[in-house]
Amino acid sequence: MKITAMTHLGLGRAEDGTLIPRTLPGEDVALRDDGSAQIVTPSVDRVAPPCRHFKTCGGCALQHASDAYVAGFKQGIVERALSAHGLTPPFRTLHTSPPQSRRRAKFAGRRTKKGAMVGFHARASDVLVAVPDCQLVTPALSAAIPMLEALTVLAASRRGEVGLTVTESLNGLDVLIGTDQPLTDQLRLDLAVFAQNSGLARLTWNDETLVTIQSPAQSFGPVKVTPPPGSFLQATADGEGALRDAVQEILQGADRIVDLFAGCGTFALALATQAEMLAVESEAEMLAALDRGWRSARGLKRVTTLTRDLFRRPLEPDEFKGFDAVVIDPPRAGAAAQVATIAASGINRVAMVSCNPVTFGRDVATLVAAGFVVDWVQVVDQFRWSPHAEVVAQLTRG
């Protein structure tokens, strides 16, 4: 059978509609008894996967495709999302984060007869795959796997599985254990000793921070911020930098800016070098981290924070009075209600960041209907070898 297209999830679609992973458009394939594909005629875009775990691990979907193909595929997803609303703006060159740059990963850990295994699940399976040579995560995260196996022996039940969210920070690893296991007094003590002996910056058990040995800080522009355990963080420092540079370019010259869905200050604190900021976010802990970072820095303009659920209570048009511009970076659901009030406000410049091309297209169309023009769009690929695409755009009115 021939593969005729690729879905937005990175699956090849055959002529009869069958979805076959790890195939490319134009390829002739035969299905084996186990459902896997035998490539009869390979695409010119097919390459040897750079990671030896690709065949078994479910963490990556597109290592069999050339970088050029993946770039075109991801930009095509965004182009189609916009064209569905009649929009065909100019695109800047796509930016891709390098291999081994993912600074946060959620591993799974299970105890074994000989100790423990830590890795990722196989595709659409609960089978755990060891990934000692993962080409996606930073070297520090790969080097931490033996430590995480020892931690799993402490934290996991005989038959249960633990989630291990590991983030590389400026002062060491920040580890969040997700588990249904009860936390006993003895286990709390053992884990605190383990964190100290392992040189961890912070160790958290579900919602309880057990020990902070050093602040697990991140650099947001010129400011060091310590995010709450498990809070949102851009996947790679490289990708974050590309998004931040684009946003700063878009908002250059603005004196007062609103940052919507501000998180811990990814954009607000960098923009505070040039403008007064209002940072709005629903999570009070994240805003508290942002505020501490701002107060510890020097040379920044004033940053005010506002805790508010922008889905239920978007900023109203009159609340934008006195501001020159907006940066908005909503979650995957987009921000239909908030974008509608921006459209009805006096704001004439917007830096829109999104992790979902579909809701991005919808929200951009709302602003265009209100008189905005999409000056340019850039895709930022910080989820290398996945079908996921991040996007940033400049919109101006008047």
mmCIF file with all atom_site columns, N, CA, C and O in Angstrom, residues 232 234 239-240 242-248 250-251 259-261 266-267 271 326-332 334-335 339 350-357 359-361 363-364 367 376-378 380 382 389-395:
data_model
loop_
_atom_site.group_PDB
_atom_site.id
_atom_site.type_symbol
_atom_site.label_atom_id
_atom_site.label_alt_id
_atom_site.label_comp_id
_atom_site.label_asym_id
_atom_site.label_entity_id
_atom_site.label_seq_id
_atom_site.pdbx_PDB_ins_code
_atom_site.Cartn_x
_atom_site.Cartn_y
_atom_site.Cartn_z
_atom_site.occupancy
_atom_site.B_iso_or_equiv
_atom_site.pdbx_formal_charge
_atom_site.auth_seq_id
_atom_site.auth_comp_id
_atom_site.auth_asym_id
_atom_site.auth_atom_id
_atom_site.pdbx_PDB_model_num
ATOM 1   N N  . PHE A 1 232 ? 4.877  25.309 34.729 1.00 0.00 ? 232 PHE A N  1
ATOM 2   C CA . PHE A 1 232 ? 5.191  25.379 33.302 1.00 0.00 ? 232 PHE A CA 1
ATOM 3   C C  . PHE A 1 232 ? 6.578  25.966 33.060 1.00 0.00 ? 232 PHE A C  1
ATOM 4   O O  . PHE A 1 232 ? 6.979  26.943 33.696 1.00 0.00 ? 232 PHE A O  1
ATOM 5   N N  . GLN A 1 234 ? 9.239  26.400 29.411 1.00 0.00 ? 234 GLN A N  1
ATOM 6   C CA . GLN A 1 234 ? 9.477  26.073 28.010 1.00 0.00 ? 234 GLN A CA 1
ATOM 7   C C  . GLN A 1 234 ? 10.422 24.881 27.926 1.00 0.00 ? 234 GLN A C  1
ATOM 8   O O  . GLN A 1 234 ? 11.337 24.727 28.730 1.00 0.00 ? 234 GLN A O  1
ATOM 9   N N  . GLY A 1 239 ? 14.779 27.087 22.671 1.00 0.00 ? 239 GLY A N  1
ATOM 10  C CA . GLY A 1 239 ? 13.473 27.465 22.161 1.00 0.00 ? 239 GLY A CA 1
ATOM 11  C C  . GLY A 1 239 ? 12.895 28.655 22.898 1.00 0.00 ? 239 GLY A C  1
ATOM 12  O O  . GLY A 1 239 ? 12.295 29.557 22.295 1.00 0.00 ? 239 GLY A O  1
ATOM 13  N N  . GLU A 1 240 ? 13.081 28.664 24.212 1.00 0.00 ? 240 GLU A N  1
ATOM 14  C CA . GLU A 1 240 ? 12.631 29.811 25.004 1.00 0.00 ? 240 GLU A CA 1
ATOM 15  C C  . GLU A 1 240 ? 13.314 31.087 24.532 1.00 0.00 ? 240 GLU A C  1
ATOM 16  O O  . GLU A 1 240 ? 12.680 32.142 24.393 1.00 0.00 ? 240 GLU A O  1
ATOM 17  N N  . ALA A 1 242 ? 14.503 31.732 21.540 1.00 0.00 ? 242 ALA A N  1
ATOM 18  C CA . ALA A 1 242 ? 13.981 32.135 20.237 1.00 0.00 ? 242 ALA A CA 1
ATOM 19  C C  . ALA A 1 242 ? 12.636 32.832 20.375 1.00 0.00 ? 242 ALA A C  1
ATOM 20  O O  . ALA A 1 242 ? 12.381 33.858 19.726 1.00 0.00 ? 242 ALA A O  1
ATOM 21  N N  . LEU A 1 243 ? 11.765 32.305 21.215 1.00 0.00 ? 243 LEU A N  1
ATOM 22  C CA . LEU A 1 243 ? 10.461 32.927 21.449 1.00 0.00 ? 243 LEU A CA 1
ATOM 23  C C  . LEU A 1 243 ? 10.630 34.293 22.111 1.00 0.00 ? 243 LEU A C  1
ATOM 24  O O  . LEU A 1 243 ? 9.983  35.273 21.729 1.00 0.00 ? 243 LEU A O  1
ATOM 25  N N  . ARG A 1 244 ? 11.513 34.358 23.107 1.00 0.00 ? 244 ARG A N  1
ATOM 26  C CA . ARG A 1 244 ? 11.731 35.621 23.822 1.00 0.00 ? 244 ARG A CA 1
ATOM 27  C C  . ARG A 1 244 ? 12.286 36.692 22.890 1.00 0.00 ? 244 ARG A C  1
ATOM 28  O O  . ARG A 1 244 ? 11.842 37.851 22.921 1.00 0.00 ? 244 ARG A O  1
ATOM 29  N N  . ASP A 1 245 ? 13.248 36.309 22.045 1.00 0.00 ? 245 ASP A N  1
ATOM 30  C CA . ASP A 1 245 ? 13.822 37.287 21.116 1.00 0.00 ? 245 ASP A CA 1
ATOM 31  C C  . ASP A 1 245 ? 12.761 37.819 20.155 1.00 0.00 ? 245 ASP A C  1
ATOM 32  O O  . ASP A 1 245 ? 12.725 39.022 19.848 1.00 0.00 ? 245 ASP A O  1
ATOM 33  N N  . ALA A 1 246 ? 11.894 36.927 19.677 1.00 0.00 ? 246 ALA A N  1
ATOM 34  C CA . ALA A 1 246 ? 10.836 37.356 18.752 1.00 0.00 ? 246 ALA A CA 1
ATOM 35  C C  . ALA A 1 246 ? 9.866  38.300 19.448 1.00 0.00 ? 246 ALA A C  1
ATOM 36  O O  . ALA A 1 246 ? 9.469  39.330 18.885 1.00 0.00 ? 246 ALA A O  1
ATOM 37  N N  . VAL A 1 247 ? 9.483  37.972 20.678 1.00 0.00 ? 247 VAL A N  1
ATOM 38  C CA . VAL A 1 247 ? 8.542  38.818 21.419 1.00 0.00 ? 247 VAL A CA 1
ATOM 39  C C  . VAL A 1 247 ? 9.158  40.184 21.704 1.00 0.00 ? 247 VAL A C  1
ATOM 40  O O  . VAL A 1 247 ? 8.493  41.227 21.561 1.00 0.00 ? 247 VAL A O  1
ATOM 41  N N  . GLN A 1 248 ? 10.421 40.205 22.091 1.00 0.00 ? 248 GLN A N  1
ATOM 42  C CA . GLN A 1 248 ? 11.072 41.490 22.350 1.00 0.00 ? 248 GLN A CA 1
ATOM 43  C C  . GLN A 1 248 ? 11.142 42.342 21.094 1.00 0.00 ? 248 GLN A C  1
ATOM 44  O O  . GLN A 1 248 ? 10.971 43.564 21.148 1.00 0.00 ? 248 GLN A O  1
ATOM 45  N N  . ILE A 1 250 ? 9.009  42.243 18.553 1.00 0.00 ? 250 ILE A N  1
ATOM 46  C CA . ILE A 1 250 ? 7.651  42.702 18.257 1.00 0.00 ? 250 ILE A CA 1
ATOM 47  C C  . ILE A 1 250 ? 7.265  43.894 19.124 1.00 0.00 ? 250 ILE A C  1
ATOM 48  O O  . ILE A 1 250 ? 6.623  44.845 18.654 1.00 0.00 ? 250 ILE A O  1
ATOM 49  N N  . LEU A 1 251 ? 7.667  43.869 20.386 1.00 0.00 ? 251 LEU A N  1
ATOM 50  C CA . LEU A 1 251 ? 7.204  44.873 21.346 1.00 0.00 ? 251 LEU A CA 1
ATOM 51  C C  . LEU A 1 251 ? 8.231  45.974 21.600 1.00 0.00 ? 251 LEU A C  1
ATOM 52  O O  . LEU A 1 251 ? 8.064  46.779 22.526 1.00 0.00 ? 251 LEU A O  1
ATOM 53  N N  . ASP A 1 259 ? 1.305  41.271 29.969 1.00 0.00 ? 259 ASP A N  1
ATOM 54  C CA . ASP A 1 259 ? 1.700  39.894 29.676 1.00 0.00 ? 259 ASP A CA 1
ATOM 55  C C  . ASP A 1 259 ? 0.600  38.982 30.205 1.00 0.00 ? 259 ASP A C  1
ATOM 56  O O  . ASP A 1 259 ? 0.412  38.850 31.417 1.00 0.00 ? 259 ASP A O  1
ATOM 57  N N  . LEU A 1 260 ? -0.147 38.358 29.296 1.00 0.00 ? 260 LEU A N  1
ATOM 58  C CA . LEU A 1 260 ? -1.273 37.506 29.664 1.00 0.00 ? 260 LEU A CA 1
ATOM 59  C C  . LEU A 1 260 ? -0.857 36.045 29.655 1.00 0.00 ? 260 LEU A C  1
ATOM 60  O O  . LEU A 1 260 ? -0.175 35.596 28.745 1.00 0.00 ? 260 LEU A O  1
ATOM 61  N N  . PHE A 1 261 ? -1.282 35.304 30.685 1.00 0.00 ? 261 PHE A N  1
ATOM 62  C CA . PHE A 1 261 ? -0.811 33.935 30.935 1.00 0.00 ? 261 PHE A CA 1
ATOM 63  C C  . PHE A 1 261 ? 0.702  33.996 31.147 1.00 0.00 ? 261 PHE A C  1
ATOM 64  O O  . PHE A 1 261 ? 1.476  33.288 30.498 1.00 0.00 ? 261 PHE A O  1
ATOM 65  N N  . THR A 1 266 ? 8.535  34.295 31.944 1.00 0.00 ? 266 THR A N  1
ATOM 66  C CA . THR A 1 266 ? 9.370  34.019 30.772 1.00 0.00 ? 266 THR A CA 1
ATOM 67  C C  . THR A 1 266 ? 9.547  35.259 29.906 1.00 0.00 ? 266 THR A C  1
ATOM 68  O O  . THR A 1 266 ? 10.653 35.582 29.472 1.00 0.00 ? 266 THR A O  1
ATOM 69  N N  . PHE A 1 267 ? 8.438  35.962 29.633 1.00 0.00 ? 267 PHE A N  1
ATOM 70  C CA . PHE A 1 267 ? 8.504  37.148 28.785 1.00 0.00 ? 267 PHE A CA 1
ATOM 71  C C  . PHE A 1 267 ? 8.517  38.436 29.601 1.00 0.00 ? 267 PHE A C  1
ATOM 72  O O  . PHE A 1 267 ? 9.222  39.383 29.266 1.00 0.00 ? 267 PHE A O  1
ATOM 73  N N  . LEU A 1 271 ? 11.097 41.585 29.142 1.00 0.00 ? 271 LEU A N  1
ATOM 74  C CA . LEU A 1 271 ? 10.539 42.840 28.618 1.00 0.00 ? 271 LEU A CA 1
ATOM 75  C C  . LEU A 1 271 ? 10.683 43.983 29.608 1.00 0.00 ? 271 LEU A C  1
ATOM 76  O O  . LEU A 1 271 ? 10.658 45.157 29.218 1.00 0.00 ? 271 LEU A O  1
ATOM 77  N N  . VAL A 1 326 ? 0.461  44.046 23.973 1.00 0.00 ? 326 VAL A N  1
ATOM 78  C CA . VAL A 1 326 ? 0.133  42.825 24.714 1.00 0.00 ? 326 VAL A CA 1
ATOM 79  C C  . VAL A 1 326 ? 1.002  41.689 24.204 1.00 0.00 ? 326 VAL A C  1
ATOM 80  O O  . VAL A 1 326 ? 1.232  41.560 22.995 1.00 0.00 ? 326 VAL A O  1
ATOM 81  N N  . VAL A 1 327 ? 1.476  40.844 25.133 1.00 0.00 ? 327 VAL A N  1
ATOM 82  C CA . VAL A 1 327 ? 2.011  39.535 24.772 1.00 0.00 ? 327 VAL A CA 1
ATOM 83  C C  . VAL A 1 327 ? 1.098  38.509 25.427 1.00 0.00 ? 327 VAL A C  1
ATOM 84  O O  . VAL A 1 327 ? 0.727  38.643 26.596 1.00 0.00 ? 327 VAL A O  1
ATOM 85  N N  . ILE A 1 328 ? 0.703  37.509 24.656 1.00 0.00 ? 328 ILE A N  1
ATOM 86  C CA . ILE A 1 328 ? -0.219 36.496 25.161 1.00 0.00 ? 328 ILE A CA 1
ATOM 87  C C  . ILE A 1 328 ? 0.289  35.117 24.773 1.00 0.00 ? 328 ILE A C  1
ATOM 88  O O  . ILE A 1 328 ? 0.615  34.869 23.615 1.00 0.00 ? 328 ILE A O  1
ATOM 89  N N  . ASP A 1 329 ? 0.375  34.218 25.757 1.00 0.00 ? 329 ASP A N  1
ATOM 90  C CA . ASP A 1 329 ? 0.888  32.863 25.545 1.00 0.00 ? 329 ASP A CA 1
ATOM 91  C C  . ASP A 1 329 ? -0.014 31.880 26.287 1.00 0.00 ? 329 ASP A C  1
ATOM 92  O O  . ASP A 1 329 ? 0.331  31.374 27.346 1.00 0.00 ? 329 ASP A O  1
ATOM 93  N N  . PRO A 1 330 ? -1.205 31.611 25.729 1.00 0.00 ? 330 PRO A N  1
ATOM 94  C CA . PRO A 1 330 ? -2.164 30.758 26.433 1.00 0.00 ? 330 PRO A CA 1
ATOM 95  C C  . PRO A 1 330 ? -1.817 29.282 26.331 1.00 0.00 ? 330 PRO A C  1
ATOM 96  O O  . PRO A 1 330 ? -0.983 28.886 25.509 1.00 0.00 ? 330 PRO A O  1
ATOM 97  N N  . PRO A 1 331 ? -2.475 28.439 27.134 1.00 0.00 ? 331 PRO A N  1
ATOM 98  C CA . PRO A 1 331 ? -2.314 26.987 26.976 1.00 0.00 ? 331 PRO A CA 1
ATOM 99  C C  . PRO A 1 331 ? -2.975 26.504 25.694 1.00 0.00 ? 331 PRO A C  1
ATOM 100 O O  . PRO A 1 331 ? -3.484 27.299 24.896 1.00 0.00 ? 331 PRO A O  1
ATOM 101 N N  . ARG A 1 332 ? -3.021 25.182 25.502 1.00 0.00 ? 332 ARG A N  1
ATOM 102 C CA . ARG A 1 332 ? -3.456 24.618 24.231 1.00 0.00 ? 332 ARG A CA 1
ATOM 103 C C  . ARG A 1 332 ? -4.878 25.013 23.846 1.00 0.00 ? 332 ARG A C  1
ATOM 104 O O  . ARG A 1 332 ? -5.224 25.078 22.664 1.00 0.00 ? 332 ARG A O  1
ATOM 105 N N  . GLY A 1 334 ? -6.109 27.767 23.828 1.00 0.00 ? 334 GLY A N  1
ATOM 106 C CA . GLY A 1 334 ? -6.156 29.118 23.282 1.00 0.00 ? 334 GLY A CA 1
ATOM 107 C C  . GLY A 1 334 ? -6.794 30.075 24.273 1.00 0.00 ? 334 GLY A C  1
ATOM 108 O O  . GLY A 1 334 ? -6.879 29.790 25.469 1.00 0.00 ? 334 GLY A O  1
ATOM 109 N N  . ALA A 1 335 ? -7.269 31.215 23.771 1.00 0.00 ? 335 ALA A N  1
ATOM 110 C CA . ALA A 1 335 ? -7.808 32.246 24.669 1.00 0.00 ? 335 ALA A CA 1
ATOM 111 C C  . ALA A 1 335 ? -8.899 33.032 23.959 1.00 0.00 ? 335 ALA A C  1
ATOM 112 O O  . ALA A 1 335 ? -8.806 34.245 23.799 1.00 0.00 ? 335 ALA A O  1
ATOM 113 N N  . VAL A 1 339 ? -8.956 37.046 23.802 1.00 0.00 ? 339 VAL A N  1
ATOM 114 C CA . VAL A 1 339 ? -8.626 37.648 22.511 1.00 0.00 ? 339 VAL A CA 1
ATOM 115 C C  . VAL A 1 339 ? -9.771 38.546 22.034 1.00 0.00 ? 339 VAL A C  1
ATOM 116 O O  . VAL A 1 339 ? -9.533 39.610 21.432 1.00 0.00 ? 339 VAL A O  1
ATOM 117 N N  . VAL A 1 350 ? 0.213  43.262 19.185 1.00 0.00 ? 350 VAL A N  1
ATOM 118 C CA . VAL A 1 350 ? 0.114  42.013 19.942 1.00 0.00 ? 350 VAL A CA 1
ATOM 119 C C  . VAL A 1 350 ? 1.223  41.064 19.506 1.00 0.00 ? 350 VAL A C  1
ATOM 120 O O  . VAL A 1 350 ? 1.447  40.854 18.310 1.00 0.00 ? 350 VAL A O  1
ATOM 121 N N  . ALA A 1 351 ? 1.916  40.494 20.486 1.00 0.00 ? 351 ALA A N  1
ATOM 122 C CA . ALA A 1 351 ? 2.826  39.371 20.251 1.00 0.00 ? 351 ALA A CA 1
ATOM 123 C C  . ALA A 1 351 ? 2.081  38.124 20.717 1.00 0.00 ? 351 ALA A C  1
ATOM 124 O O  . ALA A 1 351 ? 1.813  37.966 21.906 1.00 0.00 ? 351 ALA A O  1
ATOM 125 N N  . MET A 1 352 ? 1.713  37.281 19.770 1.00 0.00 ? 352 MET A N  1
ATOM 126 C CA . MET A 1 352 ? 0.937  36.088 20.106 1.00 0.00 ? 352 MET A CA 1
ATOM 127 C C  . MET A 1 352 ? 1.808  34.856 20.017 1.00 0.00 ? 352 MET A C  1
ATOM 128 O O  . MET A 1 352 ? 2.412  34.580 18.983 1.00 0.00 ? 352 MET A O  1
ATOM 129 N N  . VAL A 1 353 ? 1.858  34.111 21.117 1.00 0.00 ? 353 VAL A N  1
ATOM 130 C CA . VAL A 1 353 ? 2.627  32.872 21.203 1.00 0.00 ? 353 VAL A CA 1
ATOM 131 C C  . VAL A 1 353 ? 1.634  31.741 21.443 1.00 0.00 ? 353 VAL A C  1
ATOM 132 O O  . VAL A 1 353 ? 0.669  31.908 22.197 1.00 0.00 ? 353 VAL A O  1
ATOM 133 N N  . SER A 1 354 ? 1.862  30.601 20.816 1.00 0.00 ? 354 SER A N  1
ATOM 134 C CA . SER A 1 354 ? 0.914  29.507 20.956 1.00 0.00 ? 354 SER A CA 1
ATOM 135 C C  . SER A 1 354 ? 1.602  28.165 20.821 1.00 0.00 ? 354 SER A C  1
ATOM 136 O O  . SER A 1 354 ? 2.592  28.029 20.109 1.00 0.00 ? 354 SER A O  1
ATOM 137 N N  . CYS A 1 355 ? 1.041  27.152 21.503 1.00 0.00 ? 355 CYS A N  1
ATOM 138 C CA . CYS A 1 355 ? 1.526  25.780 21.369 1.00 0.00 ? 355 CYS A CA 1
ATOM 139 C C  . CYS A 1 355 ? 0.511  24.917 20.634 1.00 0.00 ? 355 CYS A C  1
ATOM 140 O O  . CYS A 1 355 ? 0.663  23.696 20.587 1.00 0.00 ? 355 CYS A O  1
ATOM 141 N N  . ASN A 1 356 ? -0.535 25.536 20.059 1.00 0.00 ? 356 ASN A N  1
ATOM 142 C CA . ASN A 1 356 ? -1.565 24.791 19.346 1.00 0.00 ? 356 ASN A CA 1
ATOM 143 C C  . ASN A 1 356 ? -1.960 25.550 18.080 1.00 0.00 ? 356 ASN A C  1
ATOM 144 O O  . ASN A 1 356 ? -2.660 26.567 18.149 1.00 0.00 ? 356 ASN A O  1
ATOM 145 N N  . PRO A 1 357 ? -1.503 25.099 16.913 1.00 0.00 ? 357 PRO A N  1
ATOM 146 C CA . PRO A 1 357 ? -1.802 25.829 15.680 1.00 0.00 ? 357 PRO A CA 1
ATOM 147 C C  . PRO A 1 357 ? -3.290 26.040 15.424 1.00 0.00 ? 357 PRO A C  1
ATOM 148 O O  . PRO A 1 357 ? -3.688 27.053 14.839 1.00 0.00 ? 357 PRO A O  1
ATOM 149 N N  . THR A 1 359 ? -5.947 26.448 17.650 1.00 0.00 ? 359 THR A N  1
ATOM 150 C CA . THR A 1 359 ? -6.510 27.557 18.426 1.00 0.00 ? 359 THR A CA 1
ATOM 151 C C  . THR A 1 359 ? -5.782 28.863 18.105 1.00 0.00 ? 359 THR A C  1
ATOM 152 O O  . THR A 1 359 ? -6.371 29.941 18.184 1.00 0.00 ? 359 THR A O  1
ATOM 153 N N  . PHE A 1 360 ? -4.515 28.760 17.717 1.00 0.00 ? 360 PHE A N  1
ATOM 154 C CA . PHE A 1 360 ? -3.785 29.941 17.256 1.00 0.00 ? 360 PHE A CA 1
ATOM 155 C C  . PHE A 1 360 ? -4.473 30.547 16.039 1.00 0.00 ? 360 PHE A C  1
ATOM 156 O O  . PHE A 1 360 ? -4.723 31.756 15.976 1.00 0.00 ? 360 PHE A O  1
ATOM 157 N N  . GLY A 1 361 ? -4.804 29.699 15.060 1.00 0.00 ? 361 GLY A N  1
ATOM 158 C CA . GLY A 1 361 ? -5.481 30.186 13.867 1.00 0.00 ? 361 GLY A CA 1
ATOM 159 C C  . GLY A 1 361 ? -6.810 30.840 14.200 1.00 0.00 ? 361 GLY A C  1
ATOM 160 O O  . GLY A 1 361 ? -7.152 31.901 13.651 1.00 0.00 ? 361 GLY A O  1
ATOM 161 N N  . ASP A 1 363 ? -7.738 32.257 17.083 1.00 0.00 ? 363 ASP A N  1
ATOM 162 C CA . ASP A 1 363 ? -7.564 33.510 17.824 1.00 0.00 ? 363 ASP A CA 1
ATOM 163 C C  . ASP A 1 363 ? -6.991 34.615 16.938 1.00 0.00 ? 363 ASP A C  1
ATOM 164 O O  . ASP A 1 363 ? -7.376 35.787 17.055 1.00 0.00 ? 363 ASP A O  1
ATOM 165 N N  . VAL A 1 364 ? -6.076 34.255 16.042 1.00 0.00 ? 364 VAL A N  1
ATOM 166 C CA . VAL A 1 364 ? -5.543 35.244 15.104 1.00 0.00 ? 364 VAL A CA 1
ATOM 167 C C  . VAL A 1 364 ? -6.659 35.769 14.209 1.00 0.00 ? 364 VAL A C  1
ATOM 168 O O  . VAL A 1 364 ? -6.746 36.979 13.936 1.00 0.00 ? 364 VAL A O  1
ATOM 169 N N  . LEU A 1 367 ? -8.604 38.551 15.798 1.00 0.00 ? 367 LEU A N  1
ATOM 170 C CA . LEU A 1 367 ? -7.921 39.845 15.775 1.00 0.00 ? 367 LEU A CA 1
ATOM 171 C C  . LEU A 1 367 ? -7.921 40.447 14.369 1.00 0.00 ? 367 LEU A C  1
ATOM 172 O O  . LEU A 1 367 ? -8.094 41.664 14.207 1.00 0.00 ? 367 LEU A O  1
ATOM 173 N N  . TRP A 1 376 ? 3.971  38.876 10.409 1.00 0.00 ? 376 TRP A N  1
ATOM 174 C CA . TRP A 1 376 ? 4.771  37.679 10.151 1.00 0.00 ? 376 TRP A CA 1
ATOM 175 C C  . TRP A 1 376 ? 4.496  36.612 11.204 1.00 0.00 ? 376 TRP A C  1
ATOM 176 O O  . TRP A 1 376 ? 3.991  36.912 12.287 1.00 0.00 ? 376 TRP A O  1
ATOM 177 N N  . VAL A 1 377 ? 4.830  35.396 10.836 1.00 0.00 ? 377 VAL A N  1
ATOM 178 C CA . VAL A 1 377 ? 4.672  34.236 11.711 1.00 0.00 ? 377 VAL A CA 1
ATOM 179 C C  . VAL A 1 377 ? 5.978  33.461 11.708 1.00 0.00 ? 377 VAL A C  1
ATOM 180 O O  . VAL A 1 377 ? 6.643  33.360 10.679 1.00 0.00 ? 377 VAL A O  1
ATOM 181 N N  . GLN A 1 378 ? 6.353  32.930 12.870 1.00 0.00 ? 378 GLN A N  1
ATOM 182 C CA . GLN A 1 378 ? 7.535  32.063 12.936 1.00 0.00 ? 378 GLN A CA 1
ATOM 183 C C  . GLN A 1 378 ? 7.202  30.821 13.743 1.00 0.00 ? 378 GLN A C  1
ATOM 184 O O  . GLN A 1 378 ? 6.644  30.905 14.843 1.00 0.00 ? 378 GLN A O  1
ATOM 185 N N  . VAL A 1 380 ? 8.561  27.801 15.945 1.00 0.00 ? 380 VAL A N  1
ATOM 186 C CA . VAL A 1 380 ? 9.710  27.463 16.788 1.00 0.00 ? 380 VAL A CA 1
ATOM 187 C C  . VAL A 1 380 ? 9.556  26.004 17.213 1.00 0.00 ? 380 VAL A C  1
ATOM 188 O O  . VAL A 1 380 ? 8.610  25.654 17.926 1.00 0.00 ? 380 VAL A O  1
ATOM 189 N N  . GLN A 1 382 ? 10.751 23.438 19.392 1.00 0.00 ? 382 GLN A N  1
ATOM 190 C CA . GLN A 1 382 ? 11.543 23.026 20.551 1.00 0.00 ? 382 GLN A CA 1
ATOM 191 C C  . GLN A 1 382 ? 11.134 21.627 21.034 1.00 0.00 ? 382 GLN A C  1
ATOM 192 O O  . GLN A 1 382 ? 11.662 21.141 22.028 1.00 0.00 ? 382 GLN A O  1
ATOM 193 N N  . ALA A 1 389 ? 4.256  21.693 17.448 1.00 0.00 ? 389 ALA A N  1
ATOM 194 C CA . ALA A 1 389 ? 4.856  22.922 16.920 1.00 0.00 ? 389 ALA A CA 1
ATOM 195 C C  . ALA A 1 389 ? 4.464  24.116 17.779 1.00 0.00 ? 389 ALA A C  1
ATOM 196 O O  . ALA A 1 389 ? 3.317  24.261 18.185 1.00 0.00 ? 389 ALA A O  1
ATOM 197 N N  . GLU A 1 390 ? 5.429  24.968 18.058 1.00 0.00 ? 390 GLU A N  1
ATOM 198 C CA . GLU A 1 390 ? 5.204  26.238 18.771 1.00 0.00 ? 390 GLU A CA 1
ATOM 199 C C  . GLU A 1 390 ? 5.244  27.351 17.730 1.00 0.00 ? 390 GLU A C  1
ATOM 200 O O  . GLU A 1 390 ? 5.934  27.242 16.711 1.00 0.00 ? 390 GLU A O  1
ATOM 201 N N  . VAL A 1 391 ? 4.534  28.435 17.987 1.00 0.00 ? 391 VAL A N  1
ATOM 202 C CA . VAL A 1 391 ? 4.465  29.494 16.979 1.00 0.00 ? 391 VAL A CA 1
ATOM 203 C C  . VAL A 1 391 ? 4.373  30.851 17.658 1.00 0.00 ? 391 VAL A C  1
ATOM 204 O O  . VAL A 1 391 ? 3.824  30.989 18.751 1.00 0.00 ? 391 VAL A O  1
ATOM 205 N N  . VAL A 1 392 ? 4.969  31.862 17.022 1.00 0.00 ? 392 VAL A N  1
ATOM 206 C CA . VAL A 1 392 ? 4.907  33.238 17.504 1.00 0.00 ? 392 VAL A CA 1
ATOM 207 C C  . VAL A 1 392 ? 4.598  34.123 16.300 1.00 0.00 ? 392 VAL A C  1
ATOM 208 O O  . VAL A 1 392 ? 5.057  33.855 15.184 1.00 0.00 ? 392 VAL A O  1
ATOM 209 N N  . ALA A 1 393 ? 3.794  35.177 16.545 1.00 0.00 ? 393 ALA A N  1
ATOM 210 C CA . ALA A 1 393 ? 3.388  36.043 15.434 1.00 0.00 ? 393 ALA A CA 1
ATOM 211 C C  . ALA A 1 393 ? 3.302  37.497 15.885 1.00 0.00 ? 393 ALA A C  1
ATOM 212 O O  . ALA A 1 393 ? 3.000  37.775 17.055 1.00 0.00 ? 393 ALA A O  1
ATOM 213 N N  . GLN A 1 394 ? 3.577  38.392 14.946 1.00 0.00 ? 394 GLN A N  1
ATOM 214 C CA . GLN A 1 394 ? 3.411  39.827 15.180 1.00 0.00 ? 394 GLN A CA 1
ATOM 215 C C  . GLN A 1 394 ? 2.109  40.273 14.529 1.00 0.00 ? 394 GLN A C  1
ATOM 216 O O  . GLN A 1 394 ? 1.892  40.063 13.329 1.00 0.00 ? 394 GLN A O  1
ATOM 217 N N  . LEU A 1 395 ? 1.253  40.930 15.336 1.00 0.00 ? 395 LEU A N  1
ATOM 218 C CA . LEU A 1 395 ? 0.008  41.480 14.813 1.00 0.00 ? 395 LEU A CA 1
ATOM 219 C C  . LEU A 1 395 ? -0.070 42.951 15.168 1.00 0.00 ? 395 LEU A C  1
ATOM 220 O O  . LEU A 1 395 ? 0.177  43.338 16.327 1.00 0.00 ? 395 LEU A O  1
#
